[in-house]
């Protein structure tokens, strides 16, 4: 049986302060069974893309802890950058690499989104293969209006998050998983 490997490529809304970025990546690296592959900060976009892999359970735990840390140390009400965004952890894609199907990956993504919504109280949307409705498959649609439009978006029944509160949290924004 092939070793199960899941990849996670979160995008954090901080690309300038390496001490903030390092706090997030330290949390990821603290999880046994996870290998941090890349950290790609962008000053203009004020966004960092991180890539890590490992056992699916370890990867989803590291992803949750990274989202938690980002929600504690990134304040979206002060964020400015050139890339579309709507949350401290803007997107949290999970990608099957080896020994795991897309259907299994979707299950992990939905459980992770549910945990983020319930435990961290961050409005969480599932997108692409994990989307719970056709209108949420496309990331651009999910993120439409960006952070600044989130208060209005969250008030619309058709944009109620898949998990978590429908109330706007100015510090964390929302997340797409």
mmCIF file of C-alpha atoms in Angstrom:
data_model
loop_
_atom_site.group_PDB
_atom_site.id
_atom_site.type_symbol
_atom_site.label_atom_id
_atom_site.label_comp_id
_atom_site.label_asym_id
_atom_site.label_seq_id
_atom_site.Cartn_x
_atom_site.Cartn_y
_atom_site.Cartn_z
ATOM 1 C CA UNK A 1 0.000 0.000 0.000
ATOM 2 C CA UNK A 2 1.350 3.403 -0.979
ATOM 3 C CA UNK A 3 2.136 5.868 1.756
ATOM 4 C CA UNK A 4 -0.639 8.445 2.029
ATOM 5 C CA UNK A 5 0.665 11.951 1.367
ATOM 6 C CA UNK A 6 -1.440 15.085 1.460
ATOM 7 C CA UNK A 7 -0.189 18.552 0.493
ATOM 8 C CA UNK A 8 -1.428 21.820 1.976
ATOM 9 C CA UNK A 9 -0.725 25.208 0.352
ATOM 10 C CA UNK A 10 -2.177 27.895 2.646
ATOM 11 C CA UNK A 11 -2.017 31.571 1.735
ATOM 12 C CA UNK A 12 -1.570 33.890 4.713
ATOM 13 C CA UNK A 13 -2.313 37.625 4.513
ATOM 14 C CA UNK A 14 1.161 38.675 5.627
ATOM 15 C CA UNK A 15 4.120 38.951 3.286
ATOM 16 C CA UNK A 16 6.310 41.617 4.859
ATOM 17 C CA UNK A 17 6.984 40.737 8.489
ATOM 18 C CA UNK A 18 9.125 37.587 8.604
ATOM 19 C CA UNK A 19 8.697 37.295 12.388
ATOM 20 C CA UNK A 20 4.933 36.868 11.893
ATOM 21 C CA UNK A 21 5.452 34.408 9.042
ATOM 22 C CA UNK A 22 7.992 32.430 11.104
ATOM 23 C CA UNK A 23 5.525 32.082 14.010
ATOM 24 C CA UNK A 24 3.066 30.442 11.633
ATOM 25 C CA UNK A 25 5.610 28.147 9.975
ATOM 26 C CA UNK A 26 7.047 27.158 13.391
ATOM 27 C CA UNK A 27 3.589 25.890 14.369
ATOM 28 C CA UNK A 28 3.389 23.886 11.140
ATOM 29 C CA UNK A 29 6.821 22.361 11.716
ATOM 30 C CA UNK A 30 5.916 21.452 15.310
ATOM 31 C CA UNK A 31 3.554 18.731 14.075
ATOM 32 C CA UNK A 32 5.199 15.331 13.758
ATOM 33 C CA UNK A 33 4.777 13.772 10.327
ATOM 34 C CA UNK A 34 4.736 17.111 8.459
ATOM 35 C CA UNK A 35 7.492 18.425 6.192
ATOM 36 C CA UNK A 36 7.608 22.134 5.372
ATOM 37 C CA UNK A 37 8.657 22.433 1.719
ATOM 38 C CA UNK A 38 8.438 26.136 0.874
ATOM 39 C CA UNK A 39 7.762 29.621 2.239
ATOM 40 C CA UNK A 40 7.130 32.249 -0.444
ATOM 41 C CA UNK A 41 6.470 35.741 0.948
ATOM 42 C CA UNK A 42 5.476 38.622 -1.310
ATOM 43 C CA UNK A 43 5.968 42.207 -0.172
ATOM 44 C CA UNK A 44 3.692 43.831 -2.804
ATOM 45 C CA UNK A 45 0.904 41.306 -2.379
ATOM 46 C CA UNK A 46 1.458 41.231 1.416
ATOM 47 C CA UNK A 47 0.806 37.520 1.221
ATOM 48 C CA UNK A 48 2.809 34.389 1.948
ATOM 49 C CA UNK A 49 2.238 31.033 0.301
ATOM 50 C CA UNK A 50 3.434 28.080 2.364
ATOM 51 C CA UNK A 51 3.696 24.496 1.154
ATOM 52 C CA UNK A 52 3.863 21.443 3.411
ATOM 53 C CA UNK A 53 3.190 17.718 3.052
ATOM 54 C CA UNK A 54 2.760 14.612 5.150
ATOM 55 C CA UNK A 55 0.304 12.120 6.523
ATOM 56 C CA UNK A 56 -3.249 13.473 6.026
ATOM 57 C CA UNK A 57 -4.074 13.577 9.749
ATOM 58 C CA UNK A 58 -0.819 15.374 10.552
ATOM 59 C CA UNK A 59 -1.256 17.815 7.657
ATOM 60 C CA UNK A 60 -4.795 18.734 8.694
ATOM 61 C CA UNK A 61 -3.677 19.211 12.301
ATOM 62 C CA UNK A 62 -0.787 21.448 11.190
ATOM 63 C CA UNK A 63 -3.181 23.379 8.937
ATOM 64 C CA UNK A 64 -5.605 23.949 11.812
ATOM 65 C CA UNK A 65 -2.817 25.127 14.120
ATOM 66 C CA UNK A 66 -1.471 27.459 11.421
ATOM 67 C CA UNK A 67 -4.925 28.993 10.886
ATOM 68 C CA UNK A 68 -5.267 29.409 14.650
ATOM 69 C CA UNK A 69 -1.869 31.117 14.929
ATOM 70 C CA UNK A 70 -2.603 33.371 11.937
ATOM 71 C CA UNK A 71 -5.932 34.385 13.520
ATOM 72 C CA UNK A 72 -4.044 35.426 16.658
ATOM 73 C CA UNK A 73 -1.246 37.441 15.023
ATOM 74 C CA UNK A 74 -2.646 38.841 11.740
ATOM 75 C CA UNK A 75 -5.198 41.658 11.933
ATOM 76 C CA UNK A 76 -7.062 41.995 8.651
ATOM 77 C CA UNK A 77 -8.421 45.417 9.604
ATOM 78 C CA UNK A 78 -4.885 46.732 8.979
ATOM 79 C CA UNK A 79 -4.083 44.608 5.912
ATOM 80 C CA UNK A 80 -3.302 46.129 2.539
ATOM 81 C CA UNK A 81 -1.918 44.275 -0.483
ATOM 82 C CA UNK A 82 -2.349 43.858 -4.209
ATOM 83 C CA UNK A 83 -3.749 40.305 -4.171
ATOM 84 C CA UNK A 84 -7.463 39.535 -3.702
ATOM 85 C CA UNK A 85 -8.047 38.346 -0.135
ATOM 86 C CA UNK A 86 -10.696 38.020 2.538
ATOM 87 C CA UNK A 87 -9.008 36.439 5.531
ATOM 88 C CA UNK A 88 -5.918 36.179 7.731
ATOM 89 C CA UNK A 89 -5.585 32.690 6.285
ATOM 90 C CA UNK A 90 -7.162 33.444 2.947
ATOM 91 C CA UNK A 91 -7.207 30.041 1.283
ATOM 92 C CA UNK A 92 -6.325 26.622 2.647
ATOM 93 C CA UNK A 93 -6.149 24.155 -0.252
ATOM 94 C CA UNK A 94 -5.541 20.459 0.333
ATOM 95 C CA UNK A 95 -4.075 18.469 -2.554
ATOM 96 C CA UNK A 96 -3.856 14.660 -2.796
ATOM 97 C CA UNK A 97 -0.299 13.607 -3.638
ATOM 98 C CA UNK A 98 -0.001 9.858 -3.083
ATOM 99 C CA UNK A 99 -2.117 7.028 -1.739
ATOM 100 C CA UNK A 100 -5.150 9.276 -1.151
ATOM 101 C CA UNK A 101 -8.078 10.002 -3.454
ATOM 102 C CA UNK A 102 -9.720 13.334 -4.148
ATOM 103 C CA UNK A 103 -12.864 12.051 -2.402
ATOM 104 C CA UNK A 104 -10.832 11.319 0.744
ATOM 105 C CA UNK A 105 -9.161 14.733 0.447
ATOM 106 C CA UNK A 106 -12.584 16.397 0.232
ATOM 107 C CA UNK A 107 -13.591 14.646 3.455
ATOM 108 C CA UNK A 108 -10.469 15.974 5.191
ATOM 109 C CA UNK A 109 -11.106 19.488 3.794
ATOM 110 C CA UNK A 110 -14.706 19.598 4.976
ATOM 111 C CA UNK A 111 -13.808 18.317 8.451
ATOM 112 C CA UNK A 112 -11.032 20.901 8.647
ATOM 113 C CA UNK A 113 -13.387 23.719 7.560
ATOM 114 C CA UNK A 114 -15.935 22.575 10.141
ATOM 115 C CA UNK A 115 -13.314 22.555 12.898
ATOM 116 C CA UNK A 116 -12.087 26.039 11.907
ATOM 117 C CA UNK A 117 -15.645 27.376 11.919
ATOM 118 C CA UNK A 118 -16.670 25.734 15.179
ATOM 119 C CA UNK A 119 -13.510 26.060 17.259
ATOM 120 C CA UNK A 120 -11.974 29.265 15.916
ATOM 121 C CA UNK A 121 -15.279 30.982 15.037
ATOM 122 C CA UNK A 122 -13.981 31.960 11.589
ATOM 123 C CA UNK A 123 -16.531 31.941 8.747
ATOM 124 C CA UNK A 124 -15.398 29.008 6.588
ATOM 125 C CA UNK A 125 -16.336 28.296 2.978
ATOM 126 C CA UNK A 126 -15.570 25.069 1.135
ATOM 127 C CA UNK A 127 -14.517 25.603 -2.501
ATOM 128 C CA UNK A 128 -13.437 23.714 -5.640
ATOM 129 C CA UNK A 129 -13.829 19.935 -5.141
ATOM 130 C CA UNK A 130 -14.906 20.400 -1.502
ATOM 131 C CA UNK A 131 -17.656 22.928 -2.383
ATOM 132 C CA UNK A 132 -21.050 22.119 -0.908
ATOM 133 C CA UNK A 133 -22.841 24.011 -3.706
ATOM 134 C CA UNK A 134 -22.091 24.831 -7.335
ATOM 135 C CA UNK A 135 -21.916 28.595 -6.677
ATOM 136 C CA UNK A 136 -18.997 27.968 -4.305
ATOM 137 C CA UNK A 137 -16.792 25.891 -6.576
ATOM 138 C CA UNK A 138 -14.947 28.885 -8.016
ATOM 139 C CA UNK A 139 -12.575 30.619 -5.586
ATOM 140 C CA UNK A 140 -13.107 34.018 -7.225
ATOM 141 C CA UNK A 141 -16.854 33.733 -6.544
ATOM 142 C CA UNK A 142 -16.277 32.695 -2.935
ATOM 143 C CA UNK A 143 -13.854 35.556 -2.384
ATOM 144 C CA UNK A 144 -15.899 38.129 -4.360
ATOM 145 C CA UNK A 145 -16.195 41.445 -2.558
ATOM 146 C CA UNK A 146 -12.979 40.583 -0.726
ATOM 147 C CA UNK A 147 -12.403 41.534 2.904
ATOM 148 C CA UNK A 148 -14.035 44.947 2.538
ATOM 149 C CA UNK A 149 -17.272 43.404 1.220
ATOM 150 C CA UNK A 150 -17.410 40.618 3.800
ATOM 151 C CA UNK A 151 -19.814 42.306 6.258
ATOM 152 C CA UNK A 152 -22.440 42.681 3.516
ATOM 153 C CA UNK A 153 -21.748 39.241 2.023
ATOM 154 C CA UNK A 154 -22.131 37.483 5.384
ATOM 155 C CA UNK A 155 -25.547 39.128 5.842
ATOM 156 C CA UNK A 156 -26.907 37.453 2.689
ATOM 157 C CA UNK A 157 -28.561 34.037 3.209
ATOM 158 C CA UNK A 158 -27.012 32.675 -0.003
ATOM 159 C CA UNK A 159 -23.538 33.458 1.360
ATOM 160 C CA UNK A 160 -23.983 32.004 4.827
ATOM 161 C CA UNK A 161 -20.666 30.249 5.563
ATOM 162 C CA UNK A 162 -20.576 26.473 5.257
ATOM 163 C CA UNK A 163 -19.237 26.393 8.809
ATOM 164 C CA UNK A 164 -18.802 28.937 11.556
ATOM 165 C CA UNK A 165 -20.573 32.194 12.289
ATOM 166 C CA UNK A 166 -22.263 34.498 9.800
ATOM 167 C CA UNK A 167 -20.991 37.494 11.739
ATOM 168 C CA UNK A 168 -18.127 39.591 10.412
ATOM 169 C CA UNK A 169 -14.917 39.288 12.428
ATOM 170 C CA UNK A 170 -12.773 42.291 11.444
ATOM 171 C CA UNK A 171 -9.575 40.680 12.731
ATOM 172 C CA UNK A 172 -9.751 37.304 10.976
ATOM 173 C CA UNK A 173 -12.078 37.837 8.027
ATOM 174 C CA UNK A 174 -13.125 34.526 6.435
ATOM 175 C CA UNK A 175 -11.397 31.452 4.981
ATOM 176 C CA UNK A 176 -11.835 29.240 1.923
ATOM 177 C CA UNK A 177 -10.896 25.562 2.418
#
